[in-house]
PDB file of C-alpha atoms in Angstrom:
ATOM      1  CA  MET A   1     111.202-210.762-100.461  1.00 88.00           C
ATOM      2  CA  ASN A   2     114.011-213.581-100.869  1.00 93.00           C
ATOM      3  CA  VAL A   3     114.538-215.264 -97.200  1.00 96.00           C
ATOM      4  CA  GLU A   4     118.154-216.346 -96.532  1.00 94.00           C
ATOM      5  CA  THR A   5     119.282-218.736 -93.583  1.00 96.00           C
ATOM      6  CA  ARG A   6     122.938-219.329 -92.054  1.00 96.00           C
ATOM      7  CA  ASN A   7     124.061-221.122 -95.187  1.00 95.00           C
ATOM      8  CA  TYR A   8     121.317-220.759 -98.149  1.00 94.00           C
ATOM      9  CA  ASN A   9     119.039-218.342 -99.840  1.00 92.00           C
ATOM     10  CA  PHE A  10     115.841-219.641-101.155  1.00 94.00           C
ATOM     11  CA  GLU A  11     116.388-217.692-104.831  1.00 92.00           C
ATOM     12  CA  ALA A  12     119.409-219.942-105.339  1.00 89.00           C
ATOM     13  CA  LEU A  13     117.719-223.524-103.522  1.00 88.00           C
ATOM     14  CA  THR A  14     114.703-223.444-106.067  1.00 86.00           C
ATOM     15  CA  LYS A  15     115.677-221.908-109.092  1.00 80.00           C
ATOM     16  CA  LYS A  16     116.503-223.551-112.352  1.00 63.00           C
ATOM     17  CA  GLY A  17     120.363-225.141-113.901  1.00 52.00           C
ATOM     18  CA  PRO A  18     122.360-227.746-112.573  1.00 53.00           C
ATOM     19  CA  HIS A  19     121.216-230.437-110.361  1.00 52.00           C
ATOM     20  CA  ARG A  20     117.604-230.396-110.758  1.00 55.00           C
ATOM     21  CA  ALA A  21     116.150-232.666-108.587  1.00 56.00           C
ATOM     22  CA  GLY A  22     117.324-231.453-105.518  1.00 62.00           C
ATOM     23  CA  ARG A  23     115.721-227.751-106.915  1.00 73.00           C
ATOM     24  CA  SER A  24     112.633-229.499-108.085  1.00 84.00           C
ATOM     25  CA  GLN A  25     112.164-230.641-104.618  1.00 85.00           C
ATOM     26  CA  MET A  26     112.563-227.657-102.866  1.00 89.00           C
ATOM     27  CA  GLN A  27     110.473-225.791-105.157  1.00 91.00           C
ATOM     28  CA  LEU A  28     107.746-228.665-104.562  1.00 92.00           C
ATOM     29  CA  MET A  29     108.231-227.882-100.521  1.00 94.00           C
ATOM     30  CA  TYR A  30     107.645-224.730-100.838  1.00 95.00           C
ATOM     31  CA  GLU A  31     104.448-225.075-103.194  1.00 95.00           C
ATOM     32  CA  LEU A  32     103.355-227.343-100.281  1.00 96.00           C
ATOM     33  CA  ALA A  33     103.611-225.069 -97.873  1.00 97.00           C
ATOM     34  CA  LYS A  34     102.264-221.835 -99.727  1.00 96.00           C
ATOM     35  CA  GLU A  35      99.088-223.880 -99.678  1.00 96.00           C
ATOM     36  CA  PHE A  36      97.895-223.235 -96.098  1.00 97.00           C
ATOM     37  CA  LYS A  37      97.243-219.332 -95.084  1.00 96.00           C
ATOM     38  CA  SER A  38      99.445-219.159 -91.571  1.00 97.00           C
ATOM     39  CA  PRO A  39     101.092-221.944 -91.632  1.00 98.00           C
ATOM     40  CA  THR A  40     102.312-223.661 -88.706  1.00 98.00           C
ATOM     41  CA  ILE A  41     104.910-225.741 -89.856  1.00 98.00           C
ATOM     42  CA  LEU A  42     106.795-228.663 -87.433  1.00 98.00           C
ATOM     43  CA  GLU A  43     110.123-229.562 -89.607  1.00 98.00           C
ATOM     44  CA  LEU A  44     111.816-232.724 -87.567  1.00 98.00           C
ATOM     45  CA  GLY A  45     115.391-232.420 -88.341  1.00 97.00           C
ATOM     46  CA  THR A  46     117.483-229.198 -89.256  1.00 97.00           C
ATOM     47  CA  GLN A  47     120.838-229.420 -89.702  1.00 95.00           C
ATOM     48  CA  ASN A  48     121.914-227.082 -92.194  1.00 95.00           C
ATOM     49  CA  GLY A  49     119.280-225.413 -92.910  1.00 96.00           C
ATOM     50  CA  VAL A  50     118.091-226.333 -96.626  1.00 94.00           C
ATOM     51  CA  SER A  51     114.214-227.122 -96.301  1.00 95.00           C
ATOM     52  CA  ALA A  52     114.140-224.298 -92.992  1.00 97.00           C
ATOM     53  CA  THR A  53     115.282-221.840 -95.626  1.00 97.00           C
ATOM     54  CA  VAL A  54     112.050-222.800 -97.744  1.00 96.00           C
ATOM     55  CA  PHE A  55     109.763-223.005 -95.761  1.00 98.00           C
ATOM     56  CA  LEU A  56     110.570-220.067 -93.838  1.00 98.00           C
ATOM     57  CA  GLN A  57     109.622-218.161 -97.879  1.00 98.00           C
ATOM     58  CA  ALA A  58     106.757-219.428 -97.224  1.00 98.00           C
ATOM     59  CA  CYS A  59     105.990-218.551 -94.115  1.00 98.00           C
ATOM     60  CA  HIS A  60     106.813-214.814 -94.462  1.00 97.00           C
ATOM     61  CA  GLU A  61     104.371-215.179 -97.799  1.00 97.00           C
ATOM     62  CA  ASN A  62     101.425-216.511 -95.873  1.00 97.00           C
ATOM     63  CA  ASP A  63     102.323-214.975 -92.344  1.00 98.00           C
ATOM     64  CA  GLY A  64     103.490-218.544 -90.816  1.00 98.00           C
ATOM     65  CA  VAL A  65     105.425-220.026 -88.033  1.00 98.00           C
ATOM     66  CA  LEU A  66     108.526-222.611 -88.668  1.00 98.00           C
ATOM     67  CA  VAL A  67     109.595-224.961 -85.731  1.00 98.00           C
ATOM     68  CA  SER A  68     111.904-226.590 -86.283  1.00 98.00           C
ATOM     69  CA  VAL A  69     113.410-229.710 -83.968  1.00 98.00           C
ATOM     70  CA  ASP A  70     116.809-231.221 -84.295  1.00 98.00           C
ATOM     71  CA  ILE A  71     118.924-233.577 -81.524  1.00 97.00           C
ATOM     72  CA  ASP A  72     121.744-231.326 -82.143  1.00 98.00           C
ATOM     73  CA  ASP A  73     122.203-227.799 -81.715  1.00 98.00           C
ATOM     74  CA  CYS A  74     121.244-225.537 -84.664  1.00 98.00           C
ATOM     75  CA  SER A  75     119.581-222.992 -83.193  1.00 97.00           C
ATOM     76  CA  SER A  76     122.428-220.298 -85.624  1.00 97.00           C
ATOM     77  CA  VAL A  77     120.389-221.381 -89.016  1.00 98.00           C
ATOM     78  CA  SER A  78     118.154-218.494 -88.574  1.00 98.00           C
ATOM     79  CA  ASN A  79     117.631-215.580 -86.544  1.00 97.00           C
ATOM     80  CA  ASP A  80     114.414-214.759 -88.510  1.00 97.00           C
ATOM     81  CA  GLN A  81     111.104-214.192 -86.406  1.00 97.00           C
ATOM     82  CA  ARG A  82     109.617-216.622 -87.713  1.00 98.00           C
ATOM     83  CA  PHE A  83     111.782-219.409 -87.216  1.00 98.00           C
ATOM     84  CA  LYS A  84     111.775-221.063 -83.342  1.00 98.00           C
ATOM     85  CA  PHE A  85     114.413-223.911 -82.909  1.00 98.00           C
ATOM     86  CA  ILE A  86     114.055-226.515 -80.097  1.00 98.00           C
ATOM     87  CA  GLN A  87     117.050-228.954 -79.659  1.00 98.00           C
ATOM     88  CA  SER A  88     115.077-232.119 -78.713  1.00 98.00           C
ATOM     89  CA  ASP A  89     114.662-235.420 -79.458  1.00 98.00           C
ATOM     90  CA  SER A  90     112.097-235.572 -82.464  1.00 98.00           C
ATOM     91  CA  THR A  91     109.826-238.086 -80.801  1.00 98.00           C
ATOM     92  CA  ASP A  92     109.794-235.858 -77.603  1.00 98.00           C
ATOM     93  CA  SER A  93     106.495-234.092 -78.328  1.00 98.00           C
ATOM     94  CA  ALA A  94     105.910-232.785 -74.929  1.00 98.00           C
ATOM     95  CA  TYR A  95     108.905-231.382 -74.226  1.00 98.00           C
ATOM     96  CA  VAL A  96     108.962-229.470 -77.899  1.00 98.00           C
ATOM     97  CA  ILE A  97     104.860-228.151 -77.225  1.00 98.00           C
ATOM     98  CA  LYS A  98     106.367-226.724 -73.831  1.00 98.00           C
ATOM     99  CA  ASN A  99     108.865-224.727 -75.939  1.00 98.00           C
ATOM    100  CA  ALA A 100     106.364-224.166 -79.289  1.00 98.00           C
ATOM    101  CA  PRO A 101     102.901-223.967 -77.569  1.00 98.00           C
ATOM    102  CA  GLU A 102     101.516-223.022 -81.320  1.00 97.00           C
ATOM    103  CA  LEU A 103     101.720-226.547 -82.048  1.00 98.00           C
ATOM    104  CA  ASN A 104      98.960-226.833 -79.436  1.00 97.00           C
ATOM    105  CA  ASN A 105      96.639-225.793 -82.326  1.00 97.00           C
ATOM    106  CA  GLY A 106      97.995-227.732 -85.416  1.00 98.00           C
ATOM    107  CA  ILE A 107     100.037-228.572 -87.993  1.00 98.00           C
ATOM    108  CA  ASP A 108      99.154-227.518 -91.171  1.00 98.00           C
ATOM    109  CA  LEU A 109     103.064-229.231 -92.583  1.00 98.00           C
ATOM    110  CA  LEU A 110     105.089-232.261 -90.832  1.00 98.00           C
ATOM    111  CA  TYR A 111     108.138-232.693 -92.501  1.00 97.00           C
ATOM    112  CA  ILE A 112     110.447-235.360 -91.773  1.00 96.00           C
ATOM    113  CA  ASP A 113     114.098-235.643 -91.863  1.00 94.00           C
ATOM    114  CA  THR A 114     115.930-237.014 -88.937  1.00 93.00           C
ATOM    115  CA  ILE A 115     116.899-240.767 -88.138  1.00 86.00           C
ATOM    116  CA  HIS A 116     116.462-243.026 -91.447  1.00 82.00           C
ATOM    117  CA  THR A 117     115.210-246.004 -89.767  1.00 89.00           C
ATOM    118  CA  ARG A 118     111.350-247.671 -89.691  1.00 89.00           C
ATOM    119  CA  GLU A 119     111.194-247.219 -86.035  1.00 94.00           C
ATOM    120  CA  HIS A 120     112.128-243.867 -85.103  1.00 95.00           C
ATOM    121  CA  VAL A 121     109.899-243.211 -88.477  1.00 94.00           C
ATOM    122  CA  ILE A 122     106.876-244.212 -86.486  1.00 94.00           C
ATOM    123  CA  ARG A 123     107.511-242.674 -83.181  1.00 97.00           C
ATOM    124  CA  GLU A 124     107.751-239.501 -84.775  1.00 97.00           C
ATOM    125  CA  LEU A 125     104.315-240.288 -86.264  1.00 96.00           C
ATOM    126  CA  GLU A 126     103.298-241.653 -82.960  1.00 97.00           C
ATOM    127  CA  ALA A 127     103.822-238.148 -81.134  1.00 98.00           C
ATOM    128  CA  TRP A 128     102.868-235.687 -84.194  1.00 98.00           C
ATOM    129  CA  TRP A 129      99.765-237.478 -85.889  1.00 96.00           C
ATOM    130  CA  PRO A 130      97.450-235.996 -82.537  1.00 98.00           C
ATOM    131  CA  TYR A 131      98.585-232.505 -83.380  1.00 98.00           C
ATOM    132  CA  LEU A 132      97.837-232.709 -87.169  1.00 97.00           C
ATOM    133  CA  LYS A 133      95.015-230.585 -88.858  1.00 97.00           C
ATOM    134  CA  SER A 134      92.823-232.718 -91.108  1.00 93.00           C
ATOM    135  CA  LYS A 135      93.600-231.299 -94.318  1.00 94.00           C
ATOM    136  CA  SER A 136      97.644-231.523 -93.023  1.00 96.00           C
ATOM    137  CA  ILE A 137     100.440-233.156 -95.451  1.00 95.00           C
ATOM    138  CA  VAL A 138     103.193-234.929 -94.076  1.00 95.00           C
ATOM    139  CA  VAL A 139     106.506-234.837 -96.116  1.00 94.00           C
ATOM    140  CA  PHE A 140     109.106-237.402 -95.954  1.00 90.00           C
ATOM    141  CA  ASP A 141     112.651-237.113 -96.607  1.00 83.00           C
ATOM    142  CA  ASP A 142     114.776-239.738 -98.328  1.00 71.00           C
ATOM    143  CA  ILE A 143     112.683-242.910 -98.741  1.00 67.00           C
ATOM    144  CA  ASP A 144     114.480-243.318-102.280  1.00 67.00           C
ATOM    145  CA  SER A 145     117.086-246.063-101.829  1.00 62.00           C
ATOM    146  CA  HIS A 146     118.327-245.881-105.676  1.00 68.00           C
ATOM    147  CA  ASN A 147     121.403-244.079-104.944  1.00 73.00           C
ATOM    148  CA  TYR A 148     122.401-246.445-102.019  1.00 67.00           C
ATOM    149  CA  ARG A 149     121.618-249.556-104.383  1.00 75.00           C
ATOM    150  CA  PRO A 150     125.019-251.478-105.566  1.00 84.00           C
ATOM    151  CA  GLY A 151     126.782-249.745-108.182  1.00 83.00           C
ATOM    152  CA  GLN A 152     124.955-246.494-107.566  1.00 78.00           C
ATOM    153  CA  SER A 153     126.917-243.426-106.802  1.00 80.00           C
ATOM    154  CA  ARG A 154     126.131-243.587-102.708  1.00 74.00           C
ATOM    155  CA  ASP A 155     126.543-247.532-102.382  1.00 79.00           C
ATOM    156  CA  ASN A 156     125.065-248.316 -98.911  1.00 76.00           C
ATOM    157  CA  THR A 157     123.145-251.783 -98.425  1.00 83.00           C
ATOM    158  CA  ASN A 158     121.977-250.194 -94.794  1.00 78.00           C
ATOM    159  CA  VAL A 159     120.838-247.551 -95.913  1.00 73.00           C
ATOM    160  CA  GLU A 160     119.383-248.815 -99.233  1.00 79.00           C
ATOM    161  CA  ILE A 161     116.806-251.241 -96.943  1.00 80.00           C
ATOM    162  CA  SER A 162     116.057-248.687 -94.208  1.00 82.00           C
ATOM    163  CA  ASN A 163     114.916-246.343 -96.968  1.00 78.00           C
ATOM    164  CA  GLU A 164     112.897-248.955 -98.617  1.00 87.00           C
ATOM    165  CA  GLN A 165     111.602-250.003 -95.303  1.00 87.00           C
ATOM    166  CA  ILE A 166     110.378-246.368 -95.067  1.00 84.00           C
ATOM    167  CA  ALA A 167     109.130-245.674 -98.135  1.00 86.00           C
ATOM    168  CA  GLN A 168     106.934-248.823 -97.347  1.00 89.00           C
ATOM    169  CA  LEU A 169     105.461-247.784 -94.569  1.00 88.00           C
ATOM    170  CA  VAL A 170     104.917-244.252 -95.995  1.00 85.00           C
ATOM    171  CA  GLU A 171     102.545-246.234 -98.903  1.00 90.00           C
ATOM    172  CA  ASN A 172     101.033-248.253 -96.244  1.00 91.00           C
ATOM    173  CA  ILE A 173     100.219-245.272 -94.154  1.00 87.00           C
ATOM    174  CA  TYR A 174      99.155-243.324 -97.749  1.00 86.00           C
ATOM    175  CA  ARG A 175      97.029-246.016 -98.746  1.00 92.00           C
ATOM    176  CA  ALA A 176      94.940-246.186 -95.255  1.00 90.00           C
ATOM    177  CA  ASN A 177      94.166-242.568 -95.765  1.00 80.00           C
ATOM    178  CA  MET A 178      93.200-241.990 -99.292  1.00 73.00           C
TER     179      MET A 178
END
């Protein structure tokens, strides 16, 4: 089976070819999600559904569910039975859980790709940390600041600084939980 969402299909996102770095990231996320039997995946930040497509593939193969949260209405990303979209602030765990009670059983994989500020990521972690299973995986998007440095393809000092702050936060969390 090749999962397709409104904008993407799994094979196109993960096959070898141009832009290998992005495809490697998608393949890695798929492999992480596949580590769990009947995974419960919480995706914070849906947008166009790139990561949702990859996670849905793993959910189909391993009998899982994907709960995706975005402040914008992204409900049209997929009509897949394993996809549950909730329009909400990603830090409002009470509202999200009210609409996705399966999260009360624990989250296997938490994917964070929303507002890229250290403060917001901390609020998300505070909201969702109590629901993570002991062997869960947390994946953070956009923590590499290289492309945002002066003279690089996306030269943007503010994004560079935010990504570096989040990267430091992630490293601190990792070291505290080794």
